[in-house]
Amino acid sequence: EPEVTQTPSHQVTQMGQEVILRCVPISNHLYFYWYRQILGQKVEFLVSFYNNEISEKSEIFDDQFSVERPDGSNFTLKIRSTKLEDSAMYFCASRPTGATGGYTFGSGTRLTVV
Amino acid sequence: GQNIDQPTEMTATEGAIVQINCTYQTSGFNGLFWYQQHAGEAPTFLSYNVLDGLEEKGRFSSFLSRSKGYSYLLLKELQMKDSASYLCAVRGWAAGNKLTFGGGTRVLVKP
């Protein structure tokens, strides 16, 4: 079964540093998403991406965050100047076109800011 | 905005049935999804409802009433491996069709 692949699985970074989280969506999917889940809390939407541009972003997704699709397969989330409260599990998801298209989530990147 | 409520935790016995309720209030509704999430892992898709009624998929069934803003997930013949969090999520109509998740219901299956 096709998978969404995320790297790295774990990332520890110092406060103030920049991190790039990487995702390879399923190849025929056209809609991409980033979500995050702080430990013990709910899954929160960050941003959606379609046709090489952001289609929607949440209040969380401020100037500290950016997304890119640098080539035909990768989808990245960059977090600049990380803060302690950015520590969370970050999930990438993708889905095909069509109303019933299921959202497939990657296995996540656990980001720890120290 | 979206408001999605589900119970925090439920306990059930192996072999039994558990029903997890979800109520939602949304500015736009374009389908309701149920996901299973084991601790430290990604959510995995269980079911999708966009029309009223029951969708059955093996041991799992999901029901939707759009007029009541209500859904439930029914888990039958519970197994120990069903111990997990179950996430209710609503899809909106906005450009990206994002999913908005409830807080999840942690189900503990006891022998």
Coordinates of N, CA and C in Angstrom, one line a residue:
Chain A
E1 N 0.8 -1.2 0.0 CA 0.0 0.0 0.0 C 0.9 1.2 0.0
P2 N 0.5 2.2 -0.8 CA 1.4 3.5 -0.9 C 1.4 4.2 0.4
E3 N 2.6 4.8 0.7 CA 2.8 5.4 2.0 C 3.3 6.9 1.8
V4 N 3.0 7.7 2.8 CA 3.6 9.0 2.9 C 4.8 8.8 3.8
T5 N 6.0 9.3 3.3 CA 7.2 9.1 4.0 C 7.7 10.4 4.6
Q6 N 8.1 10.4 5.8 CA 8.6 11.6 6.5 C 10.0 11.3 7.0
T7 N 10.9 12.3 6.9 CA 12.2 12.3 7.5 C 12.6 13.6 8.1
P8 N 13.4 13.7 9.2 CA 13.7 12.5 10.0 C 12.6 12.1 10.9
S9 N 12.7 10.9 11.5 CA 11.7 10.5 12.4 C 11.8 11.3 13.8
H10 N 13.0 11.6 14.1 CA 13.2 12.4 15.3 C 14.2 13.5 15.0
Q11 N 14.0 14.7 15.6 CA 14.9 15.8 15.4 C 15.0 16.6 16.7
V12 N 16.2 16.7 17.2 CA 16.4 17.6 18.4 C 17.2 18.8 18.0
T13 N 16.7 20.0 18.3 CA 17.3 21.2 17.9 C 17.4 22.2 19.0
Q14 N 18.3 23.1 19.0 CA 18.4 24.1 20.0 C 17.5 25.3 19.7
M15 N 17.0 25.9 20.7 CA 16.1 27.0 20.5 C 16.8 28.1 19.7
G16 N 16.0 28.6 18.7 CA 16.6 29.6 17.8 C 17.1 29.1 16.5
Q17 N 17.3 27.8 16.4 CA 17.8 27.2 15.2 C 16.6 27.0 14.2
E18 N 17.0 26.8 13.0 CA 16.0 26.5 11.9 C 16.0 25.0 11.7
V19 N 14.8 24.5 11.4 CA 14.7 23.0 11.0 C 13.9 22.9 9.8
I20 N 14.2 21.9 9.0 CA 13.4 21.5 7.8 C 12.9 20.1 8.0
L21 N 11.6 20.0 7.9 CA 11.0 18.6 8.0 C 10.6 18.2 6.6
R22 N 10.9 17.0 6.2 CA 10.7 16.6 4.8 C 9.6 15.5 4.7
C23 N 9.0 15.5 3.6 CA 7.8 14.6 3.3 C 7.9 14.2 1.9
V24 N 7.6 13.0 1.6 CA 7.4 12.5 0.2 C 5.9 12.0 0.2
P25 N 5.0 12.8 -0.4 CA 3.6 12.3 -0.5 C 3.4 11.2 -1.4
I26 N 2.3 10.6 -1.4 CA 2.0 9.5 -2.4 C 1.9 10.1 -3.8
S27 N 2.5 9.4 -4.7 CA 2.8 10.0 -6.0 C 1.7 10.6 -6.8
N28 N 0.5 10.0 -6.8 CA -0.6 10.6 -7.6 C -1.5 11.5 -6.8
H29 N -1.1 11.8 -5.6 CA -1.8 12.7 -4.7 C -1.5 14.2 -5.1
L30 N -2.5 15.1 -5.0 CA -2.3 16.4 -5.4 C -2.4 17.5 -4.3
Y31 N -3.0 17.0 -3.2 CA -3.3 17.9 -2.0 C -2.3 17.5 -0.9
F32 N -1.7 18.4 -0.3 CA -0.7 18.1 0.7 C -1.0 19.0 2.0
Y33 N -0.7 18.4 3.1 CA -1.0 19.1 4.4 C 0.1 18.9 5.4
W34 N 0.2 19.9 6.3 CA 1.0 19.7 7.5 C 0.1 19.9 8.7
Y35 N 0.3 19.0 9.6 CA -0.4 19.0 10.9 C 0.6 18.9 12.0
R36 N 0.3 19.3 13.2 CA 1.1 19.0 14.3 C 0.3 18.6 15.5
Q37 N 1.0 17.8 16.4 CA 0.3 17.3 17.6 C 1.3 17.5 18.8
I38 N 1.0 18.4 19.6 CA 1.7 18.6 20.9 C 1.3 17.4 21.8
L39 N 2.3 16.9 22.5 CA 2.1 15.7 23.3 C 0.8 15.8 24.2
G40 N -0.1 14.9 24.1 CA -1.3 14.8 24.9 C -2.4 15.7 24.4
Q41 N -2.2 16.4 23.2 CA -3.2 17.3 22.7 C -3.7 16.8 21.4
K42 N -4.6 17.6 20.8 CA -5.2 17.1 19.6 C -4.4 17.5 18.3
V43 N -4.7 16.8 17.2 CA -4.0 17.1 16.0 C -4.5 18.4 15.4
E44 N -3.6 19.3 15.2 CA -3.9 20.7 14.7 C -3.5 20.9 13.3
F45 N -4.3 21.5 12.5 CA -4.0 21.9 11.1 C -3.0 23.0 11.1
L46 N -2.0 22.9 10.2 CA -1.1 24.0 10.0 C -1.3 24.7 8.6
V47 N -1.3 23.9 7.6 CA -1.3 24.4 6.2 C -1.7 23.4 5.2
S48 N -2.4 23.8 4.2 CA -2.7 23.0 3.0 C -2.0 23.6 1.8
F49 N -1.7 22.7 0.8 CA -0.9 23.1 -0.3 C -1.4 22.4 -1.6
Y50 N -1.7 23.1 -2.6 CA -2.2 22.5 -3.8 C -1.7 23.4 -5.0
N51 N -1.4 22.7 -6.1 CA -0.9 23.4 -7.3 C 0.2 24.4 -7.0
N52 N 1.1 23.9 -6.2 CA 2.3 24.7 -5.9 C 2.1 26.0 -5.2
E53 N 1.0 26.1 -4.5 CA 0.8 27.2 -3.6 C -0.1 26.9 -2.4
I54 N 0.0 27.7 -1.4 CA -0.7 27.5 -0.1 C -2.2 27.8 -0.4
S55 N -3.1 26.8 -0.1 CA -4.5 27.0 -0.3 C -5.2 27.5 1.0
E56 N -4.7 27.1 2.2 CA -5.2 27.6 3.4 C -4.1 27.4 4.5
K57 N -4.1 28.3 5.5 CA -3.2 28.2 6.6 C -3.9 28.6 7.9
S58 N -3.5 28.0 9.0 CA -4.1 28.3 10.3 C -3.4 29.5 10.9
E59 N -3.9 29.9 12.1 CA -3.3 31.0 12.8 C -2.0 30.6 13.4
I60 N -1.8 29.3 13.5 CA -0.5 28.8 14.0 C 0.6 29.1 13.0
F61 N 0.3 29.0 11.7 CA 1.2 29.1 10.6 C 1.5 30.6 10.3
D62 N 2.4 31.1 11.2 CA 2.8 32.5 11.0 C 4.1 32.6 10.2
D63 N 4.7 33.8 10.3 CA 5.9 34.0 9.5 C 7.1 33.1 9.9
Q64 N 7.0 32.4 11.0 CA 8.0 31.5 11.4 C 8.1 30.2 10.5
F65 N 6.9 30.0 9.9 CA 6.8 28.7 9.1 C 6.8 29.0 7.6
S66 N 7.2 28.1 6.8 CA 7.1 28.1 5.4 C 7.1 26.7 4.8
V67 N 6.4 26.6 3.7 CA 6.4 25.3 3.0 C 6.9 25.5 1.6
E68 N 7.4 24.3 1.1 CA 8.0 24.3 -0.3 C 7.7 23.0 -0.9
R69 N 7.6 23.0 -2.2 CA 7.7 21.7 -3.0 C 8.8 21.9 -3.9
P70 N 10.0 21.6 -3.5 CA 11.2 22.0 -4.2 C 11.4 21.1 -5.5
D71 N 10.8 20.0 -5.6 CA 10.8 19.2 -6.8 C 9.5 18.4 -6.9
G72 N 9.5 17.5 -7.8 CA 8.2 16.8 -8.1 C 7.8 15.8 -7.0
S73 N 8.7 15.5 -6.0 CA 8.3 14.5 -5.1 C 8.3 15.0 -3.6
N74 N 9.2 16.0 -3.3 CA 9.3 16.4 -1.9 C 8.4 17.5 -1.5
F75 N 8.0 17.6 -0.2 CA 7.2 18.6 0.3 C 7.8 18.9 1.7
T76 N 8.3 20.2 1.9 CA 9.0 20.5 3.1 C 8.3 21.5 4.0
L77 N 8.5 21.4 5.3 CA 8.1 22.4 6.2 C 9.3 23.0 6.9
K78 N 9.5 24.3 6.8 CA 10.6 24.9 7.4 C 10.1 25.7 8.6
I79 N 10.8 25.6 9.8 CA 10.5 26.3 11.0 C 11.7 27.1 11.3
R80 N 11.6 28.4 11.2 CA 12.7 29.3 11.5 C 12.7 29.7 13.0
S81 N 13.9 29.9 13.6 CA 14.0 30.4 14.9 C 13.1 29.6 15.9
T82 N 13.4 28.3 16.0 CA 12.5 27.5 16.8 C 12.4 27.9 18.3
K83 N 11.2 27.7 18.8 CA 10.9 28.0 20.2 C 10.6 26.7 21.0
L84 N 10.7 26.7 22.3 CA 10.4 25.5 23.1 C 9.0 25.0 22.7
E85 N 8.0 25.9 22.6 CA 6.7 25.5 22.3 C 6.4 24.9 20.9
D86 N 7.4 24.9 20.1 CA 7.3 24.2 18.8 C 7.6 22.7 18.9
S87 N 8.0 22.2 20.1 CA 8.2 20.8 20.3 C 6.8 20.1 20.1
A88 N 6.8 19.1 19.2 CA 5.6 18.4 18.9 C 5.9 17.3 17.9
M89 N 4.9 16.6 17.6 CA 5.0 15.6 16.4 C 4.4 16.3 15.2
Y90 N 5.1 16.4 14.1 CA 4.6 17.0 12.9 C 4.3 15.9 11.9
F91 N 3.0 16.0 11.4 CA 2.6 15.0 10.4 C 2.3 15.7 9.1
C92 N 2.8 15.0 8.1 CA 2.5 15.3 6.7 C 1.4 14.4 6.2
A93 N 0.5 14.9 5.4 CA -0.6 14.1 4.9 C -0.8 14.5 3.4
S94 N -1.3 13.5 2.6 CA -1.7 13.8 1.3 C -3.0 13.1 0.9
R95 N -3.6 13.6 -0.1 CA -4.8 13.0 -0.6 C -5.0 13.2 -2.1
P96 N -5.7 12.3 -2.8 CA -5.9 12.4 -4.2 C -7.1 13.4 -4.4
T97 N -7.4 13.7 -5.7 CA -8.6 14.5 -6.0 C -9.8 13.6 -5.8
G98 N -11.0 14.3 -5.7 CA -12.2 13.5 -5.5 C -12.7 13.6 -4.1
A99 N -14.0 13.6 -4.0 CA -14.6 13.9 -2.7 C -14.3 12.8 -1.6
T100 N -14.2 11.6 -2.1 CA -14.0 10.5 -1.1 C -12.5 10.2 -0.9
G101 N -11.7 11.0 -1.4 CA -10.2 10.7 -1.3 C -9.8 10.8 0.1
G102 N -9.3 9.6 0.6 CA -8.8 9.5 2.0 C -7.5 10.3 2.2
Y103 N -7.4 10.8 3.4 CA -6.1 11.5 3.7 C -5.2 10.5 4.3
T104 N -4.0 10.3 3.7 CA -3.0 9.4 4.3 C -2.0 10.2 5.0
F105 N -1.7 9.8 6.2 CA -0.7 10.5 7.1 C 0.6 9.8 7.0
G106 N 1.7 10.5 7.1 CA 3.0 10.0 7.3 C 3.2 9.6 8.7
S107 N 4.3 8.9 9.0 CA 4.6 8.4 10.4 C 5.1 9.5 11.3
G108 N 5.3 10.7 10.8 CA 5.6 11.9 11.6 C 7.0 12.1 11.9
T109 N 7.3 13.4 12.3 CA 8.7 13.7 12.8 C 8.5 14.3 14.2
R110 N 9.1 13.7 15.1 CA 9.1 14.2 16.5 C 10.1 15.3 16.7
L111 N 9.7 16.5 16.8 CA 10.6 17.6 17.0 C 10.7 18.0 18.5
T112 N 11.9 18.0 19.0 CA 12.2 18.4 20.3 C 13.1 19.7 20.3
V113 N 12.6 20.8 20.9 CA 13.4 22.0 20.9 C 13.9 22.1 22.4
V114 N 15.3 22.3 22.5 CA 15.8 22.3 23.8 C 16.5 23.7 24.1
Chain B
G1 N -16.1 28.8 12.3 CA -15.2 28.0 12.9 C -15.7 26.6 13.1
Q2 N -14.9 25.7 13.7 CA -15.3 24.3 13.9 C -15.2 24.0 15.4
N3 N -16.2 23.3 15.9 CA -16.1 22.8 17.3 C -16.5 21.3 17.3
I4 N -15.6 20.4 17.7 CA -15.8 19.0 17.6 C -15.6 18.4 19.0
D5 N -16.6 17.7 19.5 CA -16.5 17.2 20.9 C -16.7 15.6 20.9
Q6 N -15.8 15.0 21.6 CA -15.9 13.6 21.8 C -15.4 13.3 23.2
P7 N -15.9 12.1 23.8 CA -15.4 11.8 25.2 C -13.9 11.6 25.2
T8 N -13.4 11.9 26.4 CA -11.9 11.8 26.5 C -11.4 10.4 26.6
E9 N -12.2 9.5 27.3 CA -11.7 8.2 27.5 C -12.9 7.2 27.7
M10 N -12.7 6.0 27.3 CA -13.7 4.9 27.5 C -12.9 3.6 27.8
T11 N -13.6 2.8 28.6 CA -13.0 1.5 28.9 C -14.0 0.4 28.5
A12 N -13.5 -0.7 27.9 CA -14.4 -1.8 27.5 C -13.7 -3.1 27.6
T13 N -14.5 -4.2 27.6 CA -13.9 -5.5 27.8 C -13.7 -6.2 26.4
E14 N -12.6 -6.9 26.3 CA -12.4 -7.7 25.1 C -13.6 -8.5 24.7
G15 N -13.9 -8.4 23.4 CA -15.1 -9.1 22.9 C -16.4 -8.3 22.9
A16 N -16.4 -7.2 23.6 CA -17.6 -6.4 23.8 C -17.7 -5.4 22.6
I17 N -18.7 -4.5 22.7 CA -18.9 -3.5 21.7 C -18.7 -2.1 22.4
V18 N -18.1 -1.2 21.7 CA -18.0 0.2 22.3 C -18.5 1.2 21.2
Q19 N -19.2 2.2 21.6 CA -19.7 3.3 20.7 C -19.1 4.6 21.2
I20 N -18.4 5.2 20.2 CA -17.7 6.5 20.5 C -18.5 7.6 19.8
N21 N -19.0 8.5 20.6 CA -19.9 9.6 20.0 C -19.0 10.8 19.6
C22 N -19.5 11.5 18.6 CA -18.8 12.8 18.2 C -19.9 13.8 17.8
T23 N -19.9 15.0 18.4 CA -20.8 16.0 18.0 C -19.9 17.2 17.4
Y24 N -20.5 17.8 16.4 CA -19.7 18.9 15.8 C -20.6 20.1 15.4
Q25 N -20.0 21.2 15.5 CA -20.7 22.5 15.0 C -19.7 23.1 14.0
T26 N -20.1 23.2 12.8 CA -19.1 23.7 11.8 C -19.8 24.8 10.9
S27 N -18.9 25.6 10.4 CA -19.4 26.7 9.4 C -19.6 26.1 8.0
G28 N -19.0 24.9 7.8 CA -19.2 24.2 6.5 C -18.9 22.8 6.7
F29 N -19.7 21.9 6.1 CA -19.5 20.4 6.3 C -19.3 19.8 5.0
N30 N -18.3 19.0 4.9 CA -18.0 18.3 3.6 C -17.5 16.9 3.9
G31 N -18.0 16.3 5.0 CA -17.7 14.9 5.3 C -17.1 14.8 6.7
L32 N -17.2 13.6 7.2 CA -16.7 13.3 8.6 C -15.9 12.0 8.5
F33 N -14.7 12.1 9.1 CA -13.8 11.0 9.1 C -13.5 10.5 10.5
W34 N -13.2 9.2 10.6 CA -12.8 8.6 11.8 C -11.4 8.0 11.6
Y35 N -10.5 8.3 12.5 CA -9.1 7.8 12.4 C -8.8 7.1 13.7
Q36 N -7.9 6.1 13.6 CA -7.3 5.4 14.8 C -5.9 5.9 15.0
Q37 N -5.5 6.1 16.2 CA -4.1 6.6 16.4 C -3.6 5.8 17.7
H38 N -2.6 5.0 17.4 CA -1.9 4.4 18.6 C -0.8 5.4 19.0
A39 N -0.5 5.3 20.3 CA 0.4 6.3 20.9 C 1.7 6.4 20.2
G40 N 2.1 7.6 19.8 CA 3.3 7.9 19.2 C 3.3 7.6 17.7
E41 N 2.2 7.2 17.1 CA 2.1 6.9 15.7 C 1.2 7.8 15.0
A42 N 1.1 7.6 13.6 CA 0.3 8.5 12.8 C -1.2 8.0 12.9
P43 N -2.1 9.0 12.7 CA -3.5 8.6 12.5 C -3.7 7.7 11.3
T44 N -4.5 6.6 11.4 CA -4.8 5.8 10.2 C -6.3 5.8 10.0
F45 N -6.6 5.9 8.7 CA -8.0 6.1 8.3 C -8.9 4.8 8.6
L46 N -10.0 5.1 9.2 CA -11.0 4.0 9.5 C -12.2 4.1 8.6
S47 N -12.9 5.3 8.6 CA -14.1 5.4 7.9 C -14.4 6.9 7.5
Y48 N -15.4 7.0 6.5 CA -15.7 8.3 6.0 C -17.3 8.3 5.8
N49 N -17.9 9.3 6.3 CA -19.4 9.5 6.0 C -19.6 10.9 5.5
V50 N -20.4 11.0 4.4 CA -20.8 12.3 4.0 C -22.3 12.5 3.9
L51 N -23.0 11.3 3.7 CA -24.4 11.3 3.7 C -24.9 10.6 5.0
D52 N -26.2 10.9 5.4 CA -26.7 10.4 6.6 C -26.8 8.8 6.5
G53 N -26.6 8.2 7.7 CA -26.7 6.7 7.7 C -25.5 6.0 8.2
L54 N -25.5 4.7 8.0 CA -24.5 3.9 8.6 C -23.6 3.3 7.5
E55 N -22.3 3.4 7.7 CA -21.3 2.8 6.9 C -20.6 1.7 7.6
E56 N -20.7 0.4 7.1 CA -20.1 -0.7 7.8 C -18.8 -1.2 7.1
K57 N -17.8 -1.5 7.9 CA -16.6 -1.9 7.3 C -16.0 -2.9 8.3
G58 N -16.3 -4.2 8.2 CA -15.8 -5.2 9.1 C -16.3 -5.0 10.5
R59 N -15.4 -5.0 11.4 CA -15.8 -4.8 12.8 C -16.1 -3.4 13.2
F60 N -15.8 -2.4 12.2 CA -16.0 -1.0 12.5 C -17.2 -0.5 11.7
S61 N -18.1 0.3 12.3 CA -19.2 1.0 11.6 C -19.2 2.4 12.0
S62 N -19.6 3.3 11.1 CA -19.7 4.7 11.5 C -21.1 5.2 11.0
F63 N -21.7 6.1 11.8 CA -23.0 6.6 11.6 C -22.9 8.1 11.5
L64 N -23.7 8.7 10.7 CA -23.8 10.2 10.6 C -25.2 10.7 10.5
S65 N -25.5 11.8 11.3 CA -26.7 12.5 11.2 C -26.3 14.0 11.0
R66 N -26.4 14.5 9.8 CA -26.0 15.9 9.5 C -26.9 16.9 10.2
S67 N -28.2 16.6 10.3 CA -29.1 17.5 10.9 C -28.9 17.7 12.4
K68 N -28.3 16.7 13.0 CA -28.0 16.7 14.4 C -26.6 17.0 14.7
G69 N -25.8 17.1 13.7 CA -24.3 17.3 13.9 C -23.7 16.2 14.7
Y70 N -24.0 15.0 14.4 CA -23.7 13.9 15.3 C -23.2 12.7 14.5
S71 N -22.2 12.0 15.0 CA -21.6 10.8 14.4 C -21.3 9.9 15.5
Y72 N -21.2 8.6 15.2 CA -20.6 7.7 16.2 C -19.8 6.6 15.4
L73 N -18.8 6.1 16.1 CA -18.0 5.0 15.6 C -18.3 3.8 16.5
L74 N -18.7 2.7 15.9 CA -19.0 1.5 16.7 C -17.9 0.5 16.4
L75 N -17.3 0.0 17.5 CA -16.3 -1.1 17.4 C -16.9 -2.3 18.0
K76 N -16.9 -3.4 17.2 CA -17.5 -4.7 17.7 C -16.4 -5.7 17.9
E77 N -16.7 -6.7 18.7 CA -15.8 -7.8 19.0 C -14.4 -7.2 19.3
L78 N -14.4 -6.4 20.3 CA -13.2 -5.7 20.7 C -12.0 -6.6 20.9
Q79 N -10.9 -6.2 20.4 CA -9.6 -7.0 20.6 C -8.6 -6.1 21.4
M80 N -7.7 -6.7 22.0 CA -6.7 -5.9 22.8 C -6.0 -4.9 21.9
K81 N -5.8 -5.2 20.7 CA -5.1 -4.3 19.8 C -5.9 -3.1 19.4
D82 N -7.2 -3.1 19.7 CA -8.0 -1.9 19.5 C -7.8 -0.8 20.5
S83 N -7.0 -1.1 21.5 CA -6.7 0.0 22.5 C -5.9 1.0 21.8
A84 N -6.5 2.2 21.7 CA -5.9 3.3 20.9 C -6.8 4.6 21.1
S85 N -6.3 5.7 20.5 CA -7.2 6.8 20.5 C -7.9 6.8 19.2
Y86 N -9.2 7.3 19.2 CA -10.0 7.4 18.0 C -10.4 8.8 17.8
L87 N -10.1 9.3 16.6 CA -10.2 10.7 16.3 C -11.3 11.0 15.3
C88 N -12.2 11.9 15.7 CA -13.3 12.3 14.8 C -12.8 13.6 14.1
A89 N -12.9 13.7 12.8 CA -12.5 14.8 12.1 C -13.5 15.2 11.0
V90 N -13.7 16.5 10.9 CA -14.6 17.1 10.0 C -13.9 17.8 8.8
R91 N -14.3 17.6 7.6 CA -13.7 18.2 6.5 C -14.5 19.5 6.1
G92 N -13.9 20.5 5.9 CA -14.5 21.8 5.5 C -14.6 22.0 4.0
W93 N -15.2 23.1 3.6 CA -15.4 23.4 2.2 C -14.3 24.4 1.7
A94 N -13.6 25.0 2.6 CA -12.6 25.9 2.2 C -11.6 25.3 1.3
A95 N -10.8 26.2 0.6 CA -10.0 25.8 -0.5 C -9.2 24.5 -0.4
G96 N -8.6 24.3 0.8 CA -7.7 23.2 0.9 C -8.5 21.9 1.4
N97 N -9.8 22.0 1.8 CA -10.5 20.9 2.4 C -9.8 20.3 3.5
K98 N -9.3 21.1 4.4 CA -8.6 20.6 5.6 C -9.5 19.8 6.5
L99 N -8.9 18.9 7.2 CA -9.6 18.2 8.3 C -9.4 18.9 9.6
T100 N -10.4 19.0 10.4 CA -10.3 19.6 11.7 C -10.7 18.5 12.7
F101 N -9.8 18.2 13.6 CA -9.9 17.1 14.5 C -10.5 17.4 15.9
G102 N -11.2 16.5 16.4 CA -11.6 16.5 17.8 C -10.4 16.1 18.7
G103 N -10.6 16.2 20.0 CA -9.5 15.8 20.9 C -9.2 14.4 21.0
G104 N -10.0 13.5 20.4 CA -9.7 12.1 20.4 C -10.3 11.4 21.7
T105 N -10.7 10.2 21.5 CA -11.2 9.3 22.6 C -10.3 8.2 22.8
R106 N -9.7 8.1 24.0 CA -8.8 7.0 24.3 C -9.6 5.8 24.7
V107 N -9.5 4.7 24.0 CA -10.2 3.5 24.4 C -9.3 2.5 24.9
L108 N -9.6 2.0 26.1 CA -8.8 1.0 26.8 C -9.6 -0.3 26.8
V109 N -9.0 -1.4 26.2 CA -9.7 -2.7 26.1 C -9.0 -3.5 27.2
K110 N -9.8 -4.0 28.1 CA -9.4 -4.9 29.2 C -9.7 -6.3 28.9
P111 N -8.9 -7.3 29.4 CA -9.1 -8.7 29.2 C -10.4 -9.1 29.9

